[in-house]
Amino acid sequence: MNIAWKEMKKSKAKFMILGSIVFLVSLLTFMISGLANGLSQESAGLIKDLPAGQFYMTKEANQTYSMSRIDHSIQHQILSKQKDATAFSIQMGFLNDRDGKQQSVAFVTATKSKQFINVEKGEIVLDKSMEDNGIKIGDALTNNQFKGKFVVKGFVKHSKYSHASVAYISMEDFKEIYGTAEMQLIFVPEGSPEPTSSSMESFSNHQFLNTISSYKSEQMSLNMIIWFLVVISGMLFAIFFYMMNVQKIGLYGILKAIGVKTSSLFKIMWTQMVFITVIALSIAIFLSQIFTRVAPKGMPFSLTTETTVQLSIVFLIIGFIGATLSGLQIKSVQPLQAIQQGEV
Amino acid sequence: MIFKIDNVKKSYKNGEVTEEILKGVNLILREGELTSLVGASGSGKSTLLTIAAGLQPASDGQITFEGKNLTSLNAEQVRKIRAHQFGFVFQFAHLVPFLTVEEQLLLMLDVSESKLKKREQKKEVDKILKLVEMDHRKHAYPSSLSGGEKQRVAIARAIIHKPKVLFADEPTASLDSKRSKDVMTLISNLTKTLNIATLIVTHDEEMLSFADHIIKMSDGQILRKV
Ligand SMILES: Nc1ncnc2c1ncn2[C@@H]1O[C@H](COP(=O)(O)OP(=O)(O)OP(=O)(O)O)[C@@H](O)[C@H]1O
Ligand SMILES: [Mg+2]
């Protein structure tokens, strides 16, 4: 007989409260992790969207790409061997629109490649968010260090760096603004043979992201919030099940006295825990997915199903551990205790 | 002879001092016989009953049931015997609050691993509920039953799996004298018709008329057998 189910049916309110707490905490966790992911996309989407591979910068740069100046001959040597490789540079800067309003952007320039957008001299390709800011194709933009004008050729989706829109410009124009002809970085996608050069240091995608200190610290604090929430929800689980079990000590004693196995009592608790958690998580997943669809445009929010599934599994495991730990008292319940305590 | 208690002792450690609650008790229960255990409060009646029923271990002595020595079995083996061969009625009914009367009894059949099919189980439940005159409240939850009704359901639960031994600790203590008599008549009749060996603790002198044997306890020992 399904005691677990019968109990939930009879004490709906109690289980509903537990369920709504699980729901609220998991929804909060999903939202925060959506924000964290969204922010990281704004912070380093340009890099994160690249395929897996290796990043190279000079050893002299000391793991700070903006200090890296790759020698022309070395760049030529690598790029001529690796067809898919590309050299690129990133610099933060400003663009002035028609009304003279300044907009912060991340200028990116790269050698011809599949990974980056390539533009001709005097042209510029911008992140889609700039279009939302009122800039149109054909507009002419200026920069204080640049004598000519940039003509907007088009927009690309989701290209952000350091919370600014990416602006792709040609290498000549980049050189005019920043005064350096050398590139900062070379990216070699996975599968190509890896170049060896004693003056260069290589990084995987993940390692490279961690050399960007603003990105690293931002993600660290957001991840800390997420894990904090996960831990709190685990504790909530344990405390709630503990309180429910304390209430039921007498009942457990009686059931044990008439011969119910301790393992059956644990099964009852696990069934209830899984049932409640799965329902609460499903609602939280559903709502957070809806939110992903209707989130305001400018809001950095990106929640992949992969992250949601991962977090859900963590919640299930944590709920299971919490319930089981609090349920250890079931093991020590003596049938006698309940009988001598009077009516349950 | 189906159930034999041999020189059973029980002592509790109370800090530094050890108190001996049972000082070597001998007792025999027979099928179809109702044995009443009487005695002053604190004389050790409940302690003896719970030890006999395998709800707590004895400090010394032997308890023999169907040739097996209960004191030498492990917890799981004792649990199995409790589930299959023993029935319990306590001072309070101790029903499961979220199960209906019918479900309480089905649960007991489940626990005793009844071989009956679902439909036969329900029939059996109906039969036993008729016996305790509770068939009209089959779908009621314990919270809506009176004290006497609860106790009758508890008795039904104690016997539905056809136990060989029935243990009852003051089953009538929470009932008025009319209801007490009804419950005792019921237990006494069941003892005879189902051929159960019944051990019942009672305070109530009136209830002794139902007993085949009366055993008086005093200070952890059996005073006299009547
Ligand atoms: N777990 C325990 N720890 C210590 N002492 C106990 C324990 N259980 C019972 N006792 C003591 O054992 C003695 C006998 O208790 P028991 O409950 O068997 O008495 P009783 O004859 O059933 O009394 P009553 O008629 O009041 O129910 C009492 O003095 C009681 O205090
Ligand atoms: Mg007692």
Short mmCIF file of N, CA and C in Angstrom, two decimals, chain B residues 11-20:
data_model
loop_
_atom_site.label_atom_id
_atom_site.label_comp_id
_atom_site.label_asym_id
_atom_site.label_seq_id
_atom_site.Cartn_x
_atom_site.Cartn_y
_atom_site.Cartn_z
N SER B 11 16.88 -4.96 34.04
CA SER B 11 17.34 -3.87 34.90
C SER B 11 17.69 -2.66 34.05
N TYR B 12 17.42 -1.50 34.60
CA TYR B 12 17.77 -0.25 33.94
C TYR B 12 18.89 0.41 34.70
N LYS B 13 19.82 0.96 33.98
CA LYS B 13 20.87 1.75 34.63
C LYS B 13 20.33 3.16 34.83
N ASN B 14 20.32 3.59 36.06
CA ASN B 14 19.86 4.94 36.35
C ASN B 14 21.04 5.72 36.90
N GLY B 15 21.86 6.25 36.02
CA GLY B 15 23.08 6.91 36.46
C GLY B 15 24.04 5.86 37.01
N GLU B 16 24.38 6.01 38.29
CA GLU B 16 25.32 5.07 38.92
C GLU B 16 24.63 3.77 39.31
N VAL B 17 23.36 3.90 39.76
CA VAL B 17 22.66 2.73 40.30
C VAL B 17 21.94 1.95 39.21
N THR B 18 21.93 0.65 39.38
CA THR B 18 21.18 -0.21 38.46
C THR B 18 19.93 -0.69 39.19
N GLU B 19 18.76 -0.41 38.59
CA GLU B 19 17.52 -0.82 39.22
C GLU B 19 17.01 -2.08 38.55
N GLU B 20 16.72 -3.06 39.33
CA GLU B 20 16.18 -4.29 38.75
C GLU B 20 14.65 -4.21 38.77
#
